Short mmCIF file of C-alpha atoms in Angstrom, two decimals:
data_model
loop_
_atom_site.label_atom_id
_atom_site.label_comp_id
_atom_site.label_asym_id
_atom_site.label_seq_id
_atom_site.Cartn_x
_atom_site.Cartn_y
_atom_site.Cartn_z
CA MET K 534 -14.60 22.48 -14.05
CA PRO K 535 -11.93 20.81 -16.26
CA ARG K 536 -10.17 17.82 -14.74
CA PRO K 537 -6.43 17.74 -14.47
CA SER K 538 -4.47 15.86 -17.09
CA LEU K 539 -3.94 12.13 -16.60
CA ALA K 540 -0.28 12.76 -15.72
CA ARG K 541 -1.27 15.22 -12.97
CA ARG K 542 -3.86 12.85 -11.61
CA CYS K 543 -1.33 10.07 -11.52
CA LEU K 544 1.02 12.38 -9.63
CA ALA K 545 -1.78 13.08 -7.11
CA GLU K 546 -2.31 9.34 -6.70
CA GLY K 547 1.36 8.78 -6.06
CA LEU K 548 1.58 11.54 -3.51
CA ALA K 549 -1.54 10.38 -1.69
CA THR K 550 -0.30 6.81 -1.54
CA PHE K 551 3.10 8.00 -0.38
CA ALA K 552 1.36 9.77 2.52
CA LEU K 553 -0.69 6.66 3.35
CA VAL K 554 2.39 4.48 3.69
CA PHE K 555 4.57 7.07 5.41
CA ALA K 556 1.96 7.95 8.02
CA GLY K 557 0.30 4.58 8.49
CA CYS K 558 3.39 2.39 8.38
CA GLY K 559 5.27 5.09 10.28
CA ALA K 560 2.74 4.65 13.10
CA ILE K 561 3.48 0.91 13.15
CA ILE K 562 7.20 1.59 13.39
CA LEU K 563 6.74 4.15 16.13
CA ASN K 564 4.59 1.80 18.08
CA SER K 565 7.19 -0.94 17.81
CA GLU K 566 10.18 1.29 18.67
CA ARG K 567 8.48 3.19 21.54
CA GLY K 568 7.05 0.35 23.63
CA ASP K 569 3.56 0.08 22.22
CA SER K 570 3.02 3.81 22.66
CA LEU K 571 0.15 3.97 20.15
CA GLY K 572 -1.41 0.55 20.45
CA ALA K 573 -3.83 -0.99 18.00
CA THR K 574 -6.26 1.89 18.36
CA GLY K 575 -3.64 4.52 17.59
CA ILE K 576 -2.42 2.64 14.53
CA ALA K 577 -5.99 2.24 13.27
CA ALA K 578 -6.56 6.00 13.82
CA ALA K 579 -3.40 6.86 11.92
CA PHE K 580 -4.47 4.89 8.85
CA GLY K 581 -8.03 6.17 8.97
CA LEU K 582 -6.95 9.80 9.45
CA VAL K 583 -4.38 9.79 6.66
CA ILE K 584 -6.94 8.32 4.27
CA MET K 585 -9.43 10.97 5.30
CA ALA K 586 -6.90 13.76 4.84
CA MET K 587 -5.79 12.55 1.43
CA ILE K 588 -9.36 12.25 0.16
CA TYR K 589 -9.96 15.86 1.14
CA ALA K 590 -6.65 16.86 -0.42
CA THR K 591 -6.77 14.87 -3.72
CA GLY K 592 -10.31 13.55 -4.11
CA HIS K 593 -11.25 16.46 -6.41
CA LEU K 594 -8.12 15.91 -8.45
CA SER K 595 -7.75 12.18 -8.99
CA GLY K 596 -10.57 10.61 -7.00
CA ALA K 597 -8.08 9.59 -4.26
CA HIS K 598 -8.12 5.86 -5.00
CA MET K 599 -4.69 5.18 -3.39
CA ASN K 600 -5.38 1.51 -3.93
CA PRO K 601 -4.95 -0.68 -7.06
CA ALA K 602 -7.82 -2.91 -5.90
CA VAL K 603 -10.15 0.14 -5.87
CA SER K 604 -8.98 1.33 -9.28
CA VAL K 605 -9.49 -2.12 -10.76
CA ALA K 606 -12.93 -2.52 -9.21
CA PHE K 607 -14.00 0.90 -10.52
CA GLY K 608 -12.83 -0.19 -13.97
CA ALA K 609 -14.63 -3.52 -13.76
CA SER K 610 -17.86 -1.78 -12.69
CA ARG K 611 -17.52 0.76 -15.55
CA HIS K 612 -17.11 3.77 -13.27
CA PHE K 613 -13.57 4.40 -14.43
CA PRO K 614 -11.77 3.99 -17.81
CA TRP K 615 -9.48 0.96 -17.89
CA ARG K 616 -6.76 3.08 -19.59
CA GLU K 617 -6.69 5.44 -16.61
CA ALA K 618 -6.85 2.62 -14.07
CA GLY K 619 -3.81 1.12 -15.80
CA ALA K 620 -1.97 4.42 -15.31
CA TYR K 621 -3.07 4.82 -11.69
CA VAL K 622 -1.76 1.47 -10.45
CA PRO K 623 1.94 2.12 -11.14
CA SER K 624 1.60 5.58 -9.63
CA GLN K 625 0.14 4.06 -6.47
CA LEU K 626 2.84 1.41 -6.28
CA GLY K 627 5.52 4.03 -6.82
CA GLY K 628 4.14 6.25 -4.12
CA ALA K 629 4.06 3.33 -1.68
CA VAL K 630 7.64 2.40 -2.44
CA ALA K 631 8.73 5.98 -1.95
CA GLY K 632 6.96 6.21 1.42
CA ALA K 633 8.55 2.97 2.63
CA ALA K 634 11.98 4.02 1.32
CA LEU K 635 11.82 7.32 3.19
CA LEU K 636 10.86 5.47 6.35
CA ARG K 637 13.93 3.26 5.94
CA VAL K 638 16.15 6.33 5.62
CA VAL K 639 14.64 8.11 8.58
CA TRP K 640 14.75 5.05 10.88
CA HIS K 641 18.17 3.84 9.65
CA GLY K 642 17.00 0.40 8.86
CA THR K 643 13.84 -1.68 8.75
CA PRO K 644 12.25 -1.73 12.23
CA ALA K 645 8.99 -3.62 12.33
CA ASP K 646 9.85 -4.53 8.69
CA LEU K 647 8.66 -1.02 7.87
CA GLY K 648 5.06 -1.99 8.57
CA ALA K 649 5.06 -4.91 6.16
CA THR K 650 1.89 -6.99 6.36
CA VAL K 651 2.35 -10.61 7.48
CA PRO K 652 -0.62 -12.72 8.59
CA SER K 653 -0.78 -14.19 12.12
CA VAL K 654 -3.23 -16.91 10.97
CA GLY K 655 -3.26 -19.48 8.21
CA SER K 656 -3.23 -18.38 4.63
CA GLY K 657 -6.84 -19.31 4.00
CA SER K 658 -8.12 -17.43 6.98
CA ALA K 659 -5.97 -14.42 6.16
CA LEU K 660 -7.27 -14.44 2.58
CA VAL K 661 -10.87 -14.35 3.87
CA TYR K 662 -10.09 -11.49 6.26
CA GLU K 663 -8.42 -9.37 3.54
CA ALA K 664 -11.22 -10.05 1.08
CA VAL K 665 -13.97 -9.22 3.60
CA MET K 666 -12.25 -6.10 4.94
CA THR K 667 -11.67 -4.81 1.46
CA GLY K 668 -15.23 -5.67 0.61
CA PHE K 669 -16.49 -3.45 3.46
CA LEU K 670 -14.19 -0.64 2.27
CA MET K 671 -15.22 -0.91 -1.38
CA PHE K 672 -18.92 -1.12 -0.61
CA VAL K 673 -18.66 2.22 1.23
CA ILE K 674 -16.58 3.74 -1.52
CA MET K 675 -19.13 2.67 -4.18
CA ALA K 676 -21.86 4.32 -2.15
CA VAL K 677 -20.27 7.69 -1.57
CA ALA K 678 -18.42 7.86 -4.88
CA THR K 679 -20.89 6.61 -7.47
CA ASP K 680 -24.43 6.94 -6.09
CA THR K 681 -26.17 10.31 -6.48
CA ARG K 682 -28.25 9.63 -3.35
CA ALA K 683 -25.22 9.42 -1.08
CA LEU K 684 -23.70 12.50 0.56
CA GLY K 685 -20.43 12.96 -1.32
CA ALA K 686 -19.29 15.68 1.09
CA GLY K 687 -18.98 13.03 3.86
CA ALA K 688 -16.97 10.61 1.70
CA ALA K 689 -13.68 11.21 3.45
CA ILE K 690 -15.13 10.60 6.89
CA ALA K 691 -17.00 7.45 5.74
CA ILE K 692 -14.03 5.95 3.97
CA GLY K 693 -11.47 6.88 6.57
CA GLY K 694 -13.74 5.54 9.29
CA THR K 695 -14.14 2.19 7.43
CA VAL K 696 -10.34 1.89 7.13
CA ALA K 697 -9.98 2.57 10.86
CA LEU K 698 -12.76 0.03 11.66
CA ASP K 699 -11.18 -2.65 9.51
CA SER K 700 -7.79 -1.95 11.12
CA LEU K 701 -9.25 -2.31 14.60
CA PHE K 702 -10.67 -5.81 14.09
CA GLY K 703 -8.28 -7.07 11.41
CA GLY K 704 -4.97 -5.42 12.17
CA GLY K 705 -3.90 -8.18 14.54
CA VAL K 706 -4.88 -10.83 12.06
CA THR K 707 -3.42 -9.76 8.71
CA GLY K 708 -2.23 -6.19 9.27
CA ALA K 709 -5.47 -4.97 7.68
CA SER K 710 -3.91 -4.00 4.36
CA MET K 711 -6.94 -3.91 2.06
CA ASN K 712 -4.53 -2.45 -0.44
CA PRO K 713 -1.89 -4.18 -2.63
CA ALA K 714 0.13 -0.93 -2.91
CA ARG K 715 0.22 -0.41 0.91
CA SER K 716 1.62 -3.97 1.26
CA PHE K 717 3.95 -3.76 -1.80
CA GLY K 718 5.96 -0.74 -0.65
CA PRO K 719 7.14 -2.07 2.74
CA ALA K 720 7.54 -5.58 1.30
CA LEU K 721 9.91 -4.36 -1.43
CA VAL K 722 11.94 -2.00 0.71
CA ALA K 723 12.20 -4.34 3.74
CA ASN K 724 12.42 -7.50 1.60
CA GLU K 725 9.60 -9.13 3.50
CA TRP K 726 7.50 -11.15 1.05
CA GLN K 727 5.97 -13.78 3.36
CA GLN K 728 2.51 -14.65 2.08
CA PHE K 729 2.49 -11.49 0.00
CA TRP K 730 0.11 -13.02 -2.55
CA ILE K 731 -2.67 -12.79 0.02
CA TYR K 732 -2.45 -8.94 -0.07
CA VAL K 733 -2.97 -8.95 -3.84
CA VAL K 734 -5.59 -11.66 -4.27
CA GLY K 735 -7.64 -10.85 -1.14
CA PRO K 736 -8.14 -7.14 -1.79
CA ALA K 737 -8.77 -7.73 -5.52
CA LEU K 738 -11.44 -10.36 -4.83
CA GLY K 739 -13.06 -8.32 -2.07
CA ALA K 740 -13.16 -5.07 -4.07
CA LEU K 741 -14.59 -6.72 -7.18
CA ALA K 742 -17.24 -8.58 -5.18
CA ALA K 743 -18.28 -5.48 -3.24
CA ALA K 744 -18.51 -3.38 -6.45
CA TRP K 745 -20.77 -6.01 -7.99
CA ALA K 746 -22.83 -6.24 -4.78
CA TYR K 747 -23.38 -2.52 -4.60
CA GLU K 748 -24.54 -2.47 -8.23
CA VAL K 749 -27.10 -5.20 -7.39
CA VAL K 750 -28.33 -3.40 -4.31
CA ARG K 751 -28.45 0.00 -6.02
CA GLY K 752 -30.61 -1.17 -8.89
CA PRO K 753 -30.46 -0.18 -12.54
CA GLU K 754 -32.78 2.80 -12.32
CA VAL K 755 -30.45 5.00 -10.20
CA ARG K 756 -28.29 7.45 -12.08
CA ARG K 757 -24.59 6.61 -11.70
CA THR K 758 -21.68 9.03 -11.55
CA LYS K 759 -18.07 8.58 -12.59
CA ALA K 760 -15.94 7.67 -9.57
CA PRO K 761 -13.38 10.51 -9.56
CA GLU K 762 -15.97 13.27 -9.61
CA ARG K 763 -17.77 12.57 -6.36
CA TYR K 764 -15.32 13.52 -3.65
CA GLY K 765 -15.07 17.21 -4.52
#
């Protein structure tokens, strides 16, 4: 079936990233304002579930990247055209800002800094955590999105589950961003830029390394598919 135009796919990316920030960061705010009502497990579940839902909703349209690090890693591994990756990234950033802005309006301020990611450890340790967590995520994405042997129908569950897993063990360390857009939206709207560079460099390095690692493990003889076509 014909794919939507690039403009429509960018719109899908923006909407999906908006949902990610509004639901995931909204859970962080709710937890802060309602006496730890969700806890770390509830926040991790919120992020994992919204990722899962958006992959089912937009995966067949845009590939449901929702993450500049993922788009860049797909481009670097030749699973996605660089021109389209360059269009996806501003859409993802815009969706994240819109999600954070709506949270600010709804909550009449910036409680919990709107879910902004700030490390609780040193910058070096935080960078390692972000890179490794994003590496786990990208390795799973590469498997279900680009390898014909993987079960594409289970992509949403696998990817959402990985996000929830990373959030469980890394949320208390760095906020478990794994996503420059997810960190950028709350940082801009709440004006919280402390150690923000970690949430750009860490995910980028982790995603690129994982994409390369999966190509090595996969081997050259396996037929590859274009990333956006495997979630449908």
